[in-house]
Amino acid sequence: MTRSSIRALAFARPVIQGLTVLNLVYALGLAALFVFSFFIEGWPTRPLGDFASTHPQLGNGLRAIVVIGFVAALIVHTILRRLLAMVDTVRDGDPFILENAERLTAIAWSVLALEVLRLGVMTIGSIVWEPGRLGEFSFTPWLAVLLLFVLSGVFTHGARLRADLEGTV
Amino acid sequence: MAIVVRLDELLHARRITLTELAARVDITLANLSILKTGKAKAIRFSTLEAICTALECQPGDLLARDPTLPAEE
């Protein structure tokens, strides 16, 4: 292992733990926002003014986006937990195991789900406050999803080869 | 695994212990033990050659197929 990768590994654990905490705070914030939206008088007209009055579905749209954001935060939480477990196996010196390949596959599906949720947010936006205009579509995240699936396949194969090699005398 | 390793029988017939064989073939006792107990998933030709040379046998004497055992998944 190179010195830079050892240094990156040393940073990875606290960074992932920090991101996990931030993500939980984000999820709690979204949950609070969703709940309070039912109790704040005149929401969303009062905080958003004329914009809310000219867009009648704005309240429901924002609530739907908050719910999607909350679900996305839960998915991100599972990604971070799996990533942390993978980093721990690297620290322990045995990362090429089938469990990590399964974790990578699960992360790939999770990132795919996040992208689908992002499309959902874009669709809500185009319906509620920008009729007929869909937000900018980017191929990069989909490429990342594809790359993750390919990597998980390579990892699965590598882990099987490693298991075979371990039993070779 | 339907492949059976007959190392134990060969050692017994030649009155050699696993430790002695390990010293002769330059293979660790742990690896030979894995082979003897049938826990090995694969065997290198070099290992097979070394064991057969040390025990003066053919690969067929060391390995056999037992159809009554389940095949590997």
mmCIF file of C-alpha atoms in Angstrom:
data_model
loop_
_atom_site.group_PDB
_atom_site.id
_atom_site.type_symbol
_atom_site.label_atom_id
_atom_site.label_comp_id
_atom_site.label_asym_id
_atom_site.label_seq_id
_atom_site.Cartn_x
_atom_site.Cartn_y
_atom_site.Cartn_z
ATOM 1 C CA MET A 1 0.000 0.000 0.000
ATOM 2 C CA THR A 2 1.406 3.420 -0.951
ATOM 3 C CA ARG A 3 1.953 6.158 1.621
ATOM 4 C CA SER A 4 -0.779 8.333 0.072
ATOM 5 C CA SER A 5 -3.333 5.503 0.224
ATOM 6 C CA ILE A 6 -2.422 4.818 3.876
ATOM 7 C CA ARG A 7 -2.929 8.519 4.614
ATOM 8 C CA ALA A 8 -6.242 8.498 2.691
ATOM 9 C CA LEU A 9 -7.340 5.466 4.692
ATOM 10 C CA ALA A 10 -6.492 7.177 7.969
ATOM 11 C CA PHE A 11 -8.693 10.115 6.949
ATOM 12 C CA ALA A 12 -11.487 8.004 5.467
ATOM 13 C CA ARG A 13 -12.901 6.683 8.747
ATOM 14 C CA PRO A 14 -13.362 10.031 10.553
ATOM 15 C CA VAL A 15 -14.609 11.659 7.324
ATOM 16 C CA ILE A 16 -17.254 8.950 6.830
ATOM 17 C CA GLN A 17 -18.249 9.149 10.502
ATOM 18 C CA GLY A 18 -18.521 12.940 10.225
ATOM 19 C CA LEU A 19 -20.629 12.646 7.075
ATOM 20 C CA THR A 20 -22.862 10.098 8.842
ATOM 21 C CA VAL A 21 -23.535 12.558 11.661
ATOM 22 C CA LEU A 22 -24.151 15.426 9.199
ATOM 23 C CA ASN A 23 -26.512 13.237 7.207
ATOM 24 C CA LEU A 24 -28.456 12.284 10.353
ATOM 25 C CA VAL A 25 -28.751 15.974 11.281
ATOM 26 C CA TYR A 26 -29.951 16.658 7.730
ATOM 27 C CA ALA A 27 -32.547 13.859 7.983
ATOM 28 C CA LEU A 28 -33.770 15.124 11.359
ATOM 29 C CA GLY A 29 -33.977 18.665 9.961
ATOM 30 C CA LEU A 30 -36.074 17.444 7.035
ATOM 31 C CA ALA A 31 -38.335 15.447 9.366
ATOM 32 C CA ALA A 32 -38.809 18.512 11.571
ATOM 33 C CA LEU A 33 -39.498 20.692 8.498
ATOM 34 C CA PHE A 34 -42.128 18.222 7.292
ATOM 35 C CA VAL A 35 -43.884 18.079 10.667
ATOM 36 C CA PHE A 36 -43.760 21.834 11.283
ATOM 37 C CA SER A 37 -45.110 22.554 7.791
ATOM 38 C CA PHE A 38 -48.482 21.298 9.066
ATOM 39 C CA PHE A 39 -48.450 23.524 12.147
ATOM 40 C CA ILE A 40 -47.026 26.819 10.808
ATOM 41 C CA GLU A 41 -49.905 29.079 10.035
ATOM 42 C CA GLY A 42 -50.099 30.241 6.423
ATOM 43 C CA TRP A 43 -47.341 27.911 5.218
ATOM 44 C CA PRO A 44 -45.964 28.245 2.553
ATOM 45 C CA THR A 45 -47.633 31.537 1.573
ATOM 46 C CA ARG A 46 -46.276 33.501 4.548
ATOM 47 C CA PRO A 47 -42.581 32.616 4.190
ATOM 48 C CA LEU A 48 -42.564 32.603 0.370
ATOM 49 C CA GLY A 49 -44.978 35.448 -0.343
ATOM 50 C CA ASP A 50 -46.359 35.988 -3.860
ATOM 51 C CA PHE A 51 -44.479 33.044 -5.303
ATOM 52 C CA ALA A 52 -46.603 30.690 -3.185
ATOM 53 C CA SER A 53 -49.864 32.380 -4.075
ATOM 54 C CA THR A 54 -49.161 32.118 -7.821
ATOM 55 C CA HIS A 55 -48.267 28.419 -7.497
ATOM 56 C CA PRO A 56 -51.174 26.650 -5.778
ATOM 57 C CA GLN A 57 -49.457 23.242 -5.562
ATOM 58 C CA LEU A 58 -46.277 24.648 -4.033
ATOM 59 C CA GLY A 59 -47.061 23.442 -0.478
ATOM 60 C CA ASN A 60 -47.705 19.860 -1.511
ATOM 61 C CA GLY A 61 -44.741 19.926 -3.883
ATOM 62 C CA LEU A 62 -42.363 21.120 -1.174
ATOM 63 C CA ARG A 63 -43.685 18.511 1.277
ATOM 64 C CA ALA A 64 -43.193 15.782 -1.326
ATOM 65 C CA ILE A 65 -39.608 16.974 -1.929
ATOM 66 C CA VAL A 66 -38.942 16.993 1.829
ATOM 67 C CA VAL A 67 -40.210 13.392 2.081
ATOM 68 C CA ILE A 68 -38.003 12.391 -0.887
ATOM 69 C CA GLY A 69 -35.074 14.161 0.774
ATOM 70 C CA PHE A 70 -35.708 12.226 3.998
ATOM 71 C CA VAL A 71 -35.795 8.913 2.114
ATOM 72 C CA ALA A 72 -32.609 9.917 0.278
ATOM 73 C CA ALA A 73 -30.926 10.668 3.623
ATOM 74 C CA LEU A 74 -31.830 7.167 4.856
ATOM 75 C CA ILE A 75 -30.330 5.679 1.686
ATOM 76 C CA VAL A 76 -27.191 7.801 2.116
ATOM 77 C CA HIS A 77 -26.978 6.510 5.696
ATOM 78 C CA THR A 78 -26.911 2.894 4.472
ATOM 79 C CA ILE A 79 -24.252 3.831 1.878
ATOM 80 C CA LEU A 80 -22.057 5.439 4.531
ATOM 81 C CA ARG A 81 -22.445 2.481 6.921
ATOM 82 C CA ARG A 82 -21.431 0.049 4.181
ATOM 83 C CA LEU A 83 -18.537 2.274 3.120
ATOM 84 C CA LEU A 84 -17.314 2.396 6.720
ATOM 85 C CA ALA A 85 -17.469 -1.394 6.971
ATOM 86 C CA MET A 86 -15.451 -1.631 3.734
ATOM 87 C CA VAL A 87 -12.842 0.830 5.008
ATOM 88 C CA ASP A 88 -12.553 -1.244 8.204
ATOM 89 C CA THR A 89 -11.830 -4.392 6.185
ATOM 90 C CA VAL A 90 -9.063 -2.487 4.328
ATOM 91 C CA ARG A 91 -7.608 -1.412 7.688
ATOM 92 C CA ASP A 92 -7.754 -5.014 8.878
ATOM 93 C CA GLY A 93 -5.805 -6.020 5.763
ATOM 94 C CA ASP A 94 -8.460 -8.261 4.225
ATOM 95 C CA PRO A 95 -10.678 -6.254 1.847
ATOM 96 C CA PHE A 96 -11.072 -8.813 -0.959
ATOM 97 C CA ILE A 97 -13.963 -10.712 0.563
ATOM 98 C CA LEU A 98 -17.397 -11.517 -0.840
ATOM 99 C CA GLU A 99 -19.065 -9.404 1.876
ATOM 100 C CA ASN A 100 -17.383 -6.308 0.423
ATOM 101 C CA ALA A 101 -18.483 -7.260 -3.080
ATOM 102 C CA GLU A 102 -22.068 -7.516 -1.782
ATOM 103 C CA ARG A 103 -21.667 -4.156 -0.026
ATOM 104 C CA LEU A 104 -20.446 -2.563 -3.273
ATOM 105 C CA THR A 105 -23.414 -4.004 -5.174
ATOM 106 C CA ALA A 106 -25.778 -2.649 -2.507
ATOM 107 C CA ILE A 107 -24.075 0.771 -2.756
ATOM 108 C CA ALA A 108 -24.523 0.692 -6.549
ATOM 109 C CA TRP A 109 -28.264 -0.001 -6.122
ATOM 110 C CA SER A 110 -28.475 2.736 -3.492
ATOM 111 C CA VAL A 111 -26.823 5.316 -5.761
ATOM 112 C CA LEU A 112 -29.232 4.245 -8.516
ATOM 113 C CA ALA A 113 -32.150 4.789 -6.107
ATOM 114 C CA LEU A 114 -30.784 8.236 -5.214
ATOM 115 C CA GLU A 115 -30.662 9.160 -8.893
ATOM 116 C CA VAL A 116 -34.255 7.985 -9.381
ATOM 117 C CA LEU A 117 -35.277 10.126 -6.382
ATOM 118 C CA ARG A 118 -33.418 13.083 -7.927
ATOM 119 C CA LEU A 119 -35.459 12.583 -11.106
ATOM 120 C CA GLY A 120 -38.554 12.567 -8.888
ATOM 121 C CA VAL A 121 -37.572 15.929 -7.383
ATOM 122 C CA MET A 122 -36.926 17.357 -10.867
ATOM 123 C CA THR A 123 -40.345 16.117 -12.033
ATOM 124 C CA ILE A 124 -42.100 17.662 -9.029
ATOM 125 C CA GLY A 125 -40.273 20.936 -9.682
ATOM 126 C CA SER A 126 -41.319 20.913 -13.331
ATOM 127 C CA ILE A 127 -44.957 20.263 -12.389
ATOM 128 C CA VAL A 128 -45.285 22.622 -9.424
ATOM 129 C CA TRP A 129 -43.301 25.778 -10.144
ATOM 130 C CA GLU A 130 -41.799 25.487 -13.598
ATOM 131 C CA PRO A 131 -44.481 23.785 -15.744
ATOM 132 C CA GLY A 132 -43.079 22.057 -18.785
ATOM 133 C CA ARG A 133 -39.443 22.697 -17.867
ATOM 134 C CA LEU A 134 -37.434 19.749 -16.650
ATOM 135 C CA GLY A 135 -34.217 20.554 -14.788
ATOM 136 C CA GLU A 136 -30.823 19.891 -16.295
ATOM 137 C CA PHE A 137 -30.185 16.217 -16.849
ATOM 138 C CA SER A 138 -26.675 15.000 -16.149
ATOM 139 C CA PHE A 139 -25.196 11.741 -17.395
ATOM 140 C CA THR A 140 -22.366 11.791 -14.840
ATOM 141 C CA PRO A 141 -24.271 10.222 -11.895
ATOM 142 C CA TRP A 142 -25.651 7.497 -14.179
ATOM 143 C CA LEU A 143 -22.126 6.833 -15.373
ATOM 144 C CA ALA A 144 -21.105 6.548 -11.708
ATOM 145 C CA VAL A 145 -23.922 4.015 -11.152
ATOM 146 C CA LEU A 146 -22.733 1.993 -14.146
ATOM 147 C CA LEU A 147 -19.157 2.173 -12.905
ATOM 148 C CA LEU A 148 -20.208 0.977 -9.433
ATOM 149 C CA PHE A 149 -22.026 -2.039 -10.891
ATOM 150 C CA VAL A 150 -19.000 -2.892 -13.048
ATOM 151 C CA LEU A 151 -16.691 -2.474 -10.046
ATOM 152 C CA SER A 152 -18.890 -4.658 -7.847
ATOM 153 C CA GLY A 153 -18.805 -7.342 -10.564
ATOM 154 C CA VAL A 154 -15.009 -7.111 -10.762
ATOM 155 C CA PHE A 155 -14.820 -7.185 -6.953
ATOM 156 C CA THR A 156 -17.061 -10.269 -6.756
ATOM 157 C CA HIS A 157 -14.859 -12.076 -9.274
ATOM 158 C CA GLY A 158 -11.698 -10.954 -7.476
ATOM 159 C CA ALA A 159 -13.047 -12.081 -4.094
ATOM 160 C CA ARG A 160 -13.898 -15.527 -5.550
ATOM 161 C CA LEU A 161 -10.401 -15.825 -7.027
ATOM 162 C CA ARG A 162 -8.951 -14.818 -3.661
ATOM 163 C CA ALA A 163 -11.076 -17.445 -1.879
ATOM 164 C CA ASP A 164 -9.881 -20.067 -4.376
ATOM 165 C CA LEU A 165 -6.277 -19.019 -3.920
ATOM 166 C CA GLU A 166 -6.630 -19.266 -0.146
ATOM 167 C CA GLY A 167 -7.584 -22.934 -0.466
ATOM 168 C CA THR A 168 -4.736 -23.679 -2.884
ATOM 169 C CA VAL A 169 -1.784 -25.636 -1.574
ATOM 170 C CA MET B 1 -16.127 -32.115 -3.027
ATOM 171 C CA ALA B 2 -16.055 -35.512 -4.683
ATOM 172 C CA ILE B 3 -12.241 -35.475 -4.955
ATOM 173 C CA VAL B 4 -10.586 -37.299 -2.077
ATOM 174 C CA VAL B 5 -6.959 -36.795 -1.059
ATOM 175 C CA ARG B 6 -5.358 -40.052 0.077
ATOM 176 C CA LEU B 7 -2.364 -38.478 1.721
ATOM 177 C CA ASP B 8 -3.124 -40.086 5.062
ATOM 178 C CA GLU B 9 -3.117 -43.610 3.580
ATOM 179 C CA LEU B 10 0.082 -42.956 1.616
ATOM 180 C CA LEU B 11 1.845 -41.593 4.694
ATOM 181 C CA HIS B 12 0.691 -44.572 6.734
ATOM 182 C CA ALA B 13 1.876 -47.067 4.068
ATOM 183 C CA ARG B 14 5.297 -45.415 3.905
ATOM 184 C CA ARG B 15 5.596 -44.920 7.663
ATOM 185 C CA ILE B 16 6.167 -41.171 7.265
ATOM 186 C CA THR B 17 4.696 -38.470 9.442
ATOM 187 C CA LEU B 18 3.229 -35.265 8.068
ATOM 188 C CA THR B 19 6.020 -33.268 9.723
ATOM 189 C CA GLU B 20 8.677 -35.383 7.975
ATOM 190 C CA LEU B 21 6.935 -34.961 4.635
ATOM 191 C CA ALA B 22 6.699 -31.188 5.186
ATOM 192 C CA ALA B 23 10.462 -31.078 5.704
ATOM 193 C CA ARG B 24 11.122 -33.185 2.597
ATOM 194 C CA VAL B 25 8.862 -31.314 0.159
ATOM 195 C CA ASP B 26 9.433 -27.829 1.555
ATOM 196 C CA ILE B 27 5.703 -27.199 2.035
ATOM 197 C CA THR B 28 4.400 -25.827 5.304
ATOM 198 C CA LEU B 29 2.870 -28.256 7.769
ATOM 199 C CA ALA B 30 -0.259 -26.089 7.797
ATOM 200 C CA ASN B 31 -0.711 -26.446 4.023
ATOM 201 C CA LEU B 32 -0.085 -30.193 4.115
ATOM 202 C CA SER B 33 -2.579 -30.467 6.938
ATOM 203 C CA ILE B 34 -5.167 -28.595 4.824
ATOM 204 C CA LEU B 35 -4.484 -31.054 2.007
ATOM 205 C CA LYS B 36 -4.663 -34.096 4.304
ATOM 206 C CA THR B 37 -7.951 -33.082 5.902
ATOM 207 C CA GLY B 38 -9.559 -32.464 2.503
ATOM 208 C CA LYS B 39 -10.015 -28.737 3.102
ATOM 209 C CA ALA B 40 -7.904 -27.700 0.095
ATOM 210 C CA LYS B 41 -9.777 -26.230 -2.855
ATOM 211 C CA ALA B 42 -6.942 -26.681 -5.335
ATOM 212 C CA ILE B 43 -3.475 -28.147 -5.602
ATOM 213 C CA ARG B 44 -0.589 -26.751 -7.629
ATOM 214 C CA PHE B 45 1.228 -29.085 -10.028
ATOM 215 C CA SER B 46 4.463 -28.161 -8.240
ATOM 216 C CA THR B 47 2.990 -29.320 -4.899
ATOM 217 C CA LEU B 48 1.674 -32.510 -6.491
ATOM 218 C CA GLU B 49 5.050 -33.205 -8.089
ATOM 219 C CA ALA B 50 6.920 -32.572 -4.828
ATOM 220 C CA ILE B 51 4.639 -34.870 -2.813
ATOM 221 C CA CYS B 52 4.698 -37.612 -5.470
ATOM 222 C CA THR B 53 8.499 -37.411 -5.659
ATOM 223 C CA ALA B 54 8.829 -37.616 -1.883
ATOM 224 C CA LEU B 55 6.357 -40.473 -1.536
ATOM 225 C CA GLU B 56 7.431 -42.189 -4.786
ATOM 226 C CA CYS B 57 3.910 -42.420 -6.079
ATOM 227 C CA GLN B 58 1.755 -41.271 -9.000
ATOM 228 C CA PRO B 59 -0.752 -38.371 -8.781
ATOM 229 C CA GLY B 60 -3.473 -40.985 -9.180
ATOM 230 C CA ASP B 61 -2.314 -42.649 -5.973
ATOM 231 C CA LEU B 62 -2.784 -39.378 -4.102
ATOM 232 C CA LEU B 63 -6.090 -38.245 -5.605
ATOM 233 C CA ALA B 64 -9.305 -40.166 -6.166
ATOM 234 C CA ARG B 65 -12.907 -39.388 -7.026
ATOM 235 C CA ASP B 66 -15.646 -40.578 -4.684
ATOM 236 C CA PRO B 67 -19.016 -40.395 -6.541
ATOM 237 C CA THR B 68 -20.908 -40.824 -3.257
ATOM 238 C CA LEU B 69 -19.684 -37.431 -2.049
ATOM 239 C CA PRO B 70 -21.544 -34.278 -3.162
ATOM 240 C CA ALA B 71 -19.893 -32.211 -5.928
ATOM 241 C CA GLU B 72 -18.603 -28.755 -5.075
ATOM 242 C CA GLU B 73 -21.141 -25.933 -5.621
#
